[in-house]
PDB file of C-alpha atoms in Angstrom:
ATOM      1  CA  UNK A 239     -26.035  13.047  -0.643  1.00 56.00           C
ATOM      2  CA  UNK A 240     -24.949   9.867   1.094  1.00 56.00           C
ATOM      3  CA  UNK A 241     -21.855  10.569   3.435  1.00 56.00           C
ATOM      4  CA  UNK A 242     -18.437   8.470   3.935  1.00 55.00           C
ATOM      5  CA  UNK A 243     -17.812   6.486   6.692  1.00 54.00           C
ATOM      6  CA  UNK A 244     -16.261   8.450   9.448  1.00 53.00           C
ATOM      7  CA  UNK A 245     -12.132   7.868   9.750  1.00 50.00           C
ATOM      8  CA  UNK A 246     -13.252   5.216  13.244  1.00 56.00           C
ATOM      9  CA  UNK A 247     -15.595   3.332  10.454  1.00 75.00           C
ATOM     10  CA  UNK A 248     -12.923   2.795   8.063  1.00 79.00           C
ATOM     11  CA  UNK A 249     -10.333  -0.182   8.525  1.00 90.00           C
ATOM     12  CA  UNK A 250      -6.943   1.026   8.276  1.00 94.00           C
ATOM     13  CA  UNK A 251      -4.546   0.546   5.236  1.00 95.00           C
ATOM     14  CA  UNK A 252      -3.116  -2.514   4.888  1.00 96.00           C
ATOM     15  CA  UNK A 253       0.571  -1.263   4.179  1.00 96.00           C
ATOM     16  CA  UNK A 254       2.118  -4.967   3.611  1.00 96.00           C
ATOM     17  CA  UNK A 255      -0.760  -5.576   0.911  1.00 97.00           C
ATOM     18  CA  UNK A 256      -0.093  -2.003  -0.590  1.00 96.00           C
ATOM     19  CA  UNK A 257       3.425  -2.737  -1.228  1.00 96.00           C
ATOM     20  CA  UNK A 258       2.625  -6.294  -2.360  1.00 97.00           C
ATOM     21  CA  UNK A 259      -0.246  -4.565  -4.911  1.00 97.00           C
ATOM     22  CA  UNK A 260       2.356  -1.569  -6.014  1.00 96.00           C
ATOM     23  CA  UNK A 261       4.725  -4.260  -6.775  1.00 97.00           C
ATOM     24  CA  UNK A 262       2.677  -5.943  -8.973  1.00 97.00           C
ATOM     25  CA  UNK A 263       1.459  -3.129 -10.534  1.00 97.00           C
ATOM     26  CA  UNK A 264       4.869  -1.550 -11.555  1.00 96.00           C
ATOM     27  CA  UNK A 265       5.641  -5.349 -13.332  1.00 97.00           C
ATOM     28  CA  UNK A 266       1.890  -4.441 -14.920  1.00 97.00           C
ATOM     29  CA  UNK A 267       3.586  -0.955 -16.245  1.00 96.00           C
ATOM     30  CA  UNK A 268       6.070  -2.495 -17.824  1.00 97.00           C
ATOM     31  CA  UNK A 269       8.437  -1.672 -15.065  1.00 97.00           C
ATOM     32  CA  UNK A 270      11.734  -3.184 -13.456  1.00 97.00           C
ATOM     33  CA  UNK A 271      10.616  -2.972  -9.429  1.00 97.00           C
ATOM     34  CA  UNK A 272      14.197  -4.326  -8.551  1.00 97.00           C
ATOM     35  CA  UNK A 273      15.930  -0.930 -10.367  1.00 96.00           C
ATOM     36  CA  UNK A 274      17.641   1.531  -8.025  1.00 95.00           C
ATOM     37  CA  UNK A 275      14.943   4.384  -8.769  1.00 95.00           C
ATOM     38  CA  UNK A 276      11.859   1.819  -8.207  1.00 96.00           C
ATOM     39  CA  UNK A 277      13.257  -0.562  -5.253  1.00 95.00           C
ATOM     40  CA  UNK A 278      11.795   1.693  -2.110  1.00 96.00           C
ATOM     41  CA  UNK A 279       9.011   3.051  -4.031  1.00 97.00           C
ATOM     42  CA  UNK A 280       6.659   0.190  -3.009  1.00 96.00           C
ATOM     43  CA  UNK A 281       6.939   1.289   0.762  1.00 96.00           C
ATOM     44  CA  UNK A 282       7.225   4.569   0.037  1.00 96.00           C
ATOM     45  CA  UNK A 283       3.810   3.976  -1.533  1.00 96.00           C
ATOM     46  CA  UNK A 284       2.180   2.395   0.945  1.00 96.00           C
ATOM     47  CA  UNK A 285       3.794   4.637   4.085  1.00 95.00           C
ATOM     48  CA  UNK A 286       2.109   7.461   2.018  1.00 95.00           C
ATOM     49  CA  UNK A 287      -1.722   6.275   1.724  1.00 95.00           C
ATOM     50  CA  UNK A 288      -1.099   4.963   5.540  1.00 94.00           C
ATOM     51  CA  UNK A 289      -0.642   8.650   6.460  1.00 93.00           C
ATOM     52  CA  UNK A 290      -3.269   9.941   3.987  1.00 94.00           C
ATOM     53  CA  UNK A 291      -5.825   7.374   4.690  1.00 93.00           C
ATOM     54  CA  UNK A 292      -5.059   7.236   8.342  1.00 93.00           C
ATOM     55  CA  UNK A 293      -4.728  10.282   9.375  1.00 91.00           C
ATOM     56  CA  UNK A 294      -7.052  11.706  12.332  1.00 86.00           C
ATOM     57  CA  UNK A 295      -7.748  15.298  12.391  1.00 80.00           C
ATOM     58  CA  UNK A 296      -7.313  15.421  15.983  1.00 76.00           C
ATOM     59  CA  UNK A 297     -10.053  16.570  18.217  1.00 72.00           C
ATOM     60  CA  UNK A 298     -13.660  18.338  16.872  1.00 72.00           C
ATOM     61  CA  UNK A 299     -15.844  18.879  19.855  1.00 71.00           C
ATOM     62  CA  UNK A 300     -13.285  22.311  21.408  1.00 63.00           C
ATOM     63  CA  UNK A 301     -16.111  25.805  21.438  1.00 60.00           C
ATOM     64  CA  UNK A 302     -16.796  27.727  23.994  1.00 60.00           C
ATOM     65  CA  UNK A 303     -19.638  29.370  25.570  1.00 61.00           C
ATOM     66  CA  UNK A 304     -20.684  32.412  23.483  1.00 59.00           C
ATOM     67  CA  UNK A 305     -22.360  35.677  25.737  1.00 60.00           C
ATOM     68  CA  UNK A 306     -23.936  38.452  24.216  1.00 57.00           C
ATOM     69  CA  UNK A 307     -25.162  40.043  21.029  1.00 58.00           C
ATOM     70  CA  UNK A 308     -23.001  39.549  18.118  1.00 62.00           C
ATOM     71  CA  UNK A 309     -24.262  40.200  14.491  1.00 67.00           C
ATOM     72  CA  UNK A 310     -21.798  39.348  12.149  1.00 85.00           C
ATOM     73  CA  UNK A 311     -20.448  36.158  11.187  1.00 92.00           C
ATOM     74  CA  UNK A 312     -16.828  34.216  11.546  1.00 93.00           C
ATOM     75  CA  UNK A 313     -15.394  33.728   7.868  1.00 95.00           C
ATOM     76  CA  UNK A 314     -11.823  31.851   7.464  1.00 96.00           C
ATOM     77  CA  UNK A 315     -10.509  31.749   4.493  1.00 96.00           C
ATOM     78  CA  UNK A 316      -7.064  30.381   2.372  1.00 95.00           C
ATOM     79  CA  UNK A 317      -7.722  26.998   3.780  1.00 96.00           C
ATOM     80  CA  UNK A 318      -5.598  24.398   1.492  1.00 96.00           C
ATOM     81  CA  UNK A 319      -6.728  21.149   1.432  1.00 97.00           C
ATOM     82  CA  UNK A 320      -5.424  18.411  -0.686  1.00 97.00           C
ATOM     83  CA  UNK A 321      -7.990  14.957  -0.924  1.00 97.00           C
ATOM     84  CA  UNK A 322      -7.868  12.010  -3.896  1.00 96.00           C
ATOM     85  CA  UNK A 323     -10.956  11.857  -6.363  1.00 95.00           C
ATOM     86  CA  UNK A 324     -12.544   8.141  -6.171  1.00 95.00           C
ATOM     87  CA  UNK A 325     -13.099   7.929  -9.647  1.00 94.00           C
ATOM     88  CA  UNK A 326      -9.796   8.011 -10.938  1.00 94.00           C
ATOM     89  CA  UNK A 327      -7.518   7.549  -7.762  1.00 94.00           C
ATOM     90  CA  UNK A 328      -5.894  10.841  -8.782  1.00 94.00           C
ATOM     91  CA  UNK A 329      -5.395  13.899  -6.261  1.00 96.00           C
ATOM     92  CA  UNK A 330      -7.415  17.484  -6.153  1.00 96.00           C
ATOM     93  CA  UNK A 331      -6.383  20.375  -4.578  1.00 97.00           C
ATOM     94  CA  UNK A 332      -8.646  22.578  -2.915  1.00 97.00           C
ATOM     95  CA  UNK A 333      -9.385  26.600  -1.972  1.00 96.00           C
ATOM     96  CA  UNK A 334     -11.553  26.237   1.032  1.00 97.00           C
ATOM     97  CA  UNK A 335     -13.649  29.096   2.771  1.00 97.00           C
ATOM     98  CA  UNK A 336     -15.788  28.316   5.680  1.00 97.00           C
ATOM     99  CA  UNK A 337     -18.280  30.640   7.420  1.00 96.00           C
ATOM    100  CA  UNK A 338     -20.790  30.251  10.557  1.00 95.00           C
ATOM    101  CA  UNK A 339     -22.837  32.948  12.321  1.00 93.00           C
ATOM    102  CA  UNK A 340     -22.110  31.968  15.862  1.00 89.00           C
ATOM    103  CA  UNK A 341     -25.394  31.485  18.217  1.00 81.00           C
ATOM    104  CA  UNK A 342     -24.921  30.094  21.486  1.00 79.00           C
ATOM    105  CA  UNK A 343     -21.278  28.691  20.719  1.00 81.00           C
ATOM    106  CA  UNK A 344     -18.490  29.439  19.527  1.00 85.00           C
ATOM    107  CA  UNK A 345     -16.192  26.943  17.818  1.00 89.00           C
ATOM    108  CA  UNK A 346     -12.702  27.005  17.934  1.00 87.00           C
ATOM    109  CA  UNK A 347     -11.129  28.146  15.016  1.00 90.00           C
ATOM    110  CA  UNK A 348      -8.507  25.025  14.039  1.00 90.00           C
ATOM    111  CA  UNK A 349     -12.031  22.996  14.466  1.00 90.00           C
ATOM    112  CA  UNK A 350     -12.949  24.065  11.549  1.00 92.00           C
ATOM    113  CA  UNK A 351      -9.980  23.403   9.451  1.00 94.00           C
ATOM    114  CA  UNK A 352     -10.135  20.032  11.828  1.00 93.00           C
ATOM    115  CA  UNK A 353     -13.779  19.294  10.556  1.00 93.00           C
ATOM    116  CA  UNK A 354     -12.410  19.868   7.336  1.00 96.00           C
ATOM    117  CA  UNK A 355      -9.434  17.412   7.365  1.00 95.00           C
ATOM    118  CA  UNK A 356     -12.016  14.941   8.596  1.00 94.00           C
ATOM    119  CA  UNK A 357     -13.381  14.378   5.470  1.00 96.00           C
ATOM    120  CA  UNK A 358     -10.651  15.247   3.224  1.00 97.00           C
ATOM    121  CA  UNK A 359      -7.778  12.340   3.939  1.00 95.00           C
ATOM    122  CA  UNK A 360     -10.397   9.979   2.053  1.00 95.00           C
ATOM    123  CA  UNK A 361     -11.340   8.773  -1.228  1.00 96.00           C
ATOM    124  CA  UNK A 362     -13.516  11.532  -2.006  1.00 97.00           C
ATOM    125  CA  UNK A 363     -15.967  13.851  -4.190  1.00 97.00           C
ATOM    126  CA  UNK A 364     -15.264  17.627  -4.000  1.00 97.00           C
ATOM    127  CA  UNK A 365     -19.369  18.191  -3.719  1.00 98.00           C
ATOM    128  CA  UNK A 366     -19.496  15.426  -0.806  1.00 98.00           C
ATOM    129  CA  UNK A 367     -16.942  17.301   1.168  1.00 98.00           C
ATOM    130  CA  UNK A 368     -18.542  20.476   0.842  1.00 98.00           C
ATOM    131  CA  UNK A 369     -21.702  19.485   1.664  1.00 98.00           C
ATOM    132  CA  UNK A 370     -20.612  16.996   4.629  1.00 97.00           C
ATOM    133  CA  UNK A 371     -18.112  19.732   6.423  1.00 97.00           C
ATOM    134  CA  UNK A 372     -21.152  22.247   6.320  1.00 97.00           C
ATOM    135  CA  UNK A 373     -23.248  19.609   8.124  1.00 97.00           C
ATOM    136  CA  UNK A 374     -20.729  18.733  10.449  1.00 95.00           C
ATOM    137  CA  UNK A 375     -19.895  21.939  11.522  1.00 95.00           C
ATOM    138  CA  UNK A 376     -23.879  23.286  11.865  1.00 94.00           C
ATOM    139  CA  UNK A 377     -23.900  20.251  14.383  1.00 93.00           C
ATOM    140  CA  UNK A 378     -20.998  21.691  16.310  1.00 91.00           C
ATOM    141  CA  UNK A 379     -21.719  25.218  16.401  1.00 89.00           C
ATOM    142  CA  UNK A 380     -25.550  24.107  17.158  1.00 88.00           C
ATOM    143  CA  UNK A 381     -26.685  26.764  14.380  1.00 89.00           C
ATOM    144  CA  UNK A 382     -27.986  26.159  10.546  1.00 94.00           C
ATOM    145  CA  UNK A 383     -25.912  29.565   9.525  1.00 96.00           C
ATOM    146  CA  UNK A 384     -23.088  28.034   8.193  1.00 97.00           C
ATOM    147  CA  UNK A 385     -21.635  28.230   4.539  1.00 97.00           C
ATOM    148  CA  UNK A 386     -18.571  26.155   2.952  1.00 98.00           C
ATOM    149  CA  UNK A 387     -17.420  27.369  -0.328  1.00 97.00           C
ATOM    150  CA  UNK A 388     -14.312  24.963  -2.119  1.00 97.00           C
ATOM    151  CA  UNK A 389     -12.805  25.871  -5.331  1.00 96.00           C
ATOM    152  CA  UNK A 390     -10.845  22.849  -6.493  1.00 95.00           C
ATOM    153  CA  UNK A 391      -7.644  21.953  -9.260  1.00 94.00           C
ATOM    154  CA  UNK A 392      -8.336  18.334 -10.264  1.00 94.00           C
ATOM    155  CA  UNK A 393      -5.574  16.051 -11.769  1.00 92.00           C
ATOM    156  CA  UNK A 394      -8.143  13.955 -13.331  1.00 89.00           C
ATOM    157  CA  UNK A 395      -9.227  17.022 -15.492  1.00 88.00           C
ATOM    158  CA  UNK A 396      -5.813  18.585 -15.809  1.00 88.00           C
ATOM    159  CA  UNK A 397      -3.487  15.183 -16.846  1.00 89.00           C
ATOM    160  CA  UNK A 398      -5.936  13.623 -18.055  1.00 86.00           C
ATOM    161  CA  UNK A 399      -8.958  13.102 -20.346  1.00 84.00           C
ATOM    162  CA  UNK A 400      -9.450  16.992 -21.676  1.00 85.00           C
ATOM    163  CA  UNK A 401      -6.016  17.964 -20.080  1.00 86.00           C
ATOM    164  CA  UNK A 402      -6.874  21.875 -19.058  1.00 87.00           C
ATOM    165  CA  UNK A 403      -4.509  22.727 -16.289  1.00 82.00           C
ATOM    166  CA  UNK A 404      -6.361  26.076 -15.330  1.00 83.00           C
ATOM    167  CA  UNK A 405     -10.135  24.783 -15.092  1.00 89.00           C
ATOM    168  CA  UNK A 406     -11.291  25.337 -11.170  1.00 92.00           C
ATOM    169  CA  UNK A 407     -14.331  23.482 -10.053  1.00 94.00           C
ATOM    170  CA  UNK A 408     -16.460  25.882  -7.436  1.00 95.00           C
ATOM    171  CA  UNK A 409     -18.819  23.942  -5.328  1.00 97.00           C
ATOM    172  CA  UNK A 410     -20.676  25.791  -2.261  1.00 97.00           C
ATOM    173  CA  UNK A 411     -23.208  24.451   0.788  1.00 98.00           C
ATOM    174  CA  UNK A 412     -25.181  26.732   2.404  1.00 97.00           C
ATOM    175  CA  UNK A 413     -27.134  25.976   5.124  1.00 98.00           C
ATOM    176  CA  UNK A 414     -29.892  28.682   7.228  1.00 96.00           C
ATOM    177  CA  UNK A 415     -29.541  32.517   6.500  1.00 95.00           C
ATOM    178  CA  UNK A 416     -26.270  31.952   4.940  1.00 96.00           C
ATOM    179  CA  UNK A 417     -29.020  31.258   2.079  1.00 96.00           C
ATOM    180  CA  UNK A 418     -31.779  32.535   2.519  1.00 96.00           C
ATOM    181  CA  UNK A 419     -30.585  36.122   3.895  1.00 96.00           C
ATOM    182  CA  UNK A 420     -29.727  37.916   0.931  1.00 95.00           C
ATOM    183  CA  UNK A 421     -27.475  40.317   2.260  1.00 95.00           C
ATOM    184  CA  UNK A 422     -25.708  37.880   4.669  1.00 94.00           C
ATOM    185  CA  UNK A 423     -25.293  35.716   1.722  1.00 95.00           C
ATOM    186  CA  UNK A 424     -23.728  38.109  -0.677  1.00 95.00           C
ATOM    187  CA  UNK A 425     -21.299  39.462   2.127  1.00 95.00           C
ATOM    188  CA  UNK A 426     -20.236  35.984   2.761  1.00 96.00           C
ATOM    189  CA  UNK A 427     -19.682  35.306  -0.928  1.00 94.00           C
ATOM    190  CA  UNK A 428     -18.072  38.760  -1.510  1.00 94.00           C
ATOM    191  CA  UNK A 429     -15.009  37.546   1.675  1.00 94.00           C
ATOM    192  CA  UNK A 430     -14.986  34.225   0.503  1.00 93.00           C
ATOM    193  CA  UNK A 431     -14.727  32.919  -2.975  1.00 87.00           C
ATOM    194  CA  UNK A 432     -11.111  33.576  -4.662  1.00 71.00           C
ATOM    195  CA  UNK A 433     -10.831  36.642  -7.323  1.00 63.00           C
ATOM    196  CA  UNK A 434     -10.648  34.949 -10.837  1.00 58.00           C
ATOM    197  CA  UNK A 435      -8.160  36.545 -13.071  1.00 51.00           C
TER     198      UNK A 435
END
C-alpha cells in the first residue's frame, strides 16, 4: 500500500485560492456568495482546511529507555480521530485502538495518538491510515509487535450514495506476534475493538 507524503512533503494550502475556488463554487450551487449567511463562509472555508491540512502533530521521536522483563503489551484505546475520504472530499470519523509490546523502548504515550494525527489531517483512506500508523509506530518503538485497529463512520456512505447512518467500517494492521501469537492476538482484539450493539 503506497503511503502519503509526509505533512513536510506536502505544500501548504493556498487559503487566498481556497476562498477564490469556494466563491466560485457557491455561484456553481446556485448560491448568492454576497448574502449575509454566505459572505464569511469563503474564509471560513479556507481558515478551516489551512488548520486541517496544515496541522503538525507536534513531535514523534519522545520514548524512553525500557529495563527489564515485561510481558504484556501497552493498549490505548477511545482514540477519536476525524480525517476527509479522497474520493468524495467528505469527512470520516474514526474509533482508534493502538497496541505495541514494548522491547527495548518505550514510546510515549501522546506519540501514539501523535503518530496517529500524522496521517489523519490529510486527504485520506481509512485502510492507508491503519496500515501507515502501524508502520510508523513499529519504527519508533523498534519492535514488529504492534497492532492498530480503526472502526470508522463515513459521510460518504451515510449522506450519500446508500445513505445508512449506522454502517461502521473495521479495518485492522497487525504487524509481528500481534499476528501471529494467537493468544496475544485475541487478548489484544478482546481490549480493543468497540462492543457492537
Amino acid at each position: 500500500m503506497a503511503s502519503m507524503p509526509t505533512h513536510a512533503q506536502r505544500r501548504p494550502v493556498d487559503r487566498p485560492r481556497v476562498e477564490v475556488l469556494t466563491r466560485e463554487l457557491l455561484i456553481a450551487l446556485g448560491e448568492d456568495p454576497d448574502r449575509d449567511g454566505l459572505k464569511d463562509t469563503p474564509r471560513r472555508f479556507a481558515a478551516w482546511w489551512g488548520e486541517f491540512l496544515d496541522h503538525a502533530p507536534g513531535r514523534l521521536d519522545t520514548s524512553f529507555a525500557h529495563e527489564g522483563q515485561y510481558d504484556g503489551f501497552v493498549l490505548l484505546t477511545g482514540i477519536g480521530a476525524w480525517s476527509v475520504c479522497e474520493h468524495h472530499l467528505l469527512p470520516f470519523r474514526l474509533d482508534v485502538s493502538i497496541a505495541y509490546v514494548p522491547g527495548t523502548t518505550v514510546l510515549g504515550l501522546s506519540k501514539l495518538v501523535r503518530h496517529l494525527e500524522a496521517h489523519t489531517h490529510a486527504l485520506q483512506l481509512q485502510e492507508r491510515i491503519t496500515h501507515d500508523v502501524a508502520h510508523d509506530l513499529a519504527k519508533a518503538a523498534g519492535s514488529d509487535d504492534v497492532a492498530v485497529f480503526t472502526t470508522g463512520e463515513h459521510l460518504c456512505m451515510s449522506m450519500r450514495g446508500v445513505k445508512t447512518p449506522a454502517v461502521r467500517t473495521t479495518t485492522m494492521c497487525r504487524l509481528g506476534r500481534t499476528e501471529s501469537d494467537p493468544d496475544l492476538a485475541a487478548r489484544i482484539e478482546r481490549l480493543a475493538l468497540p462492543v457492537q450493539a
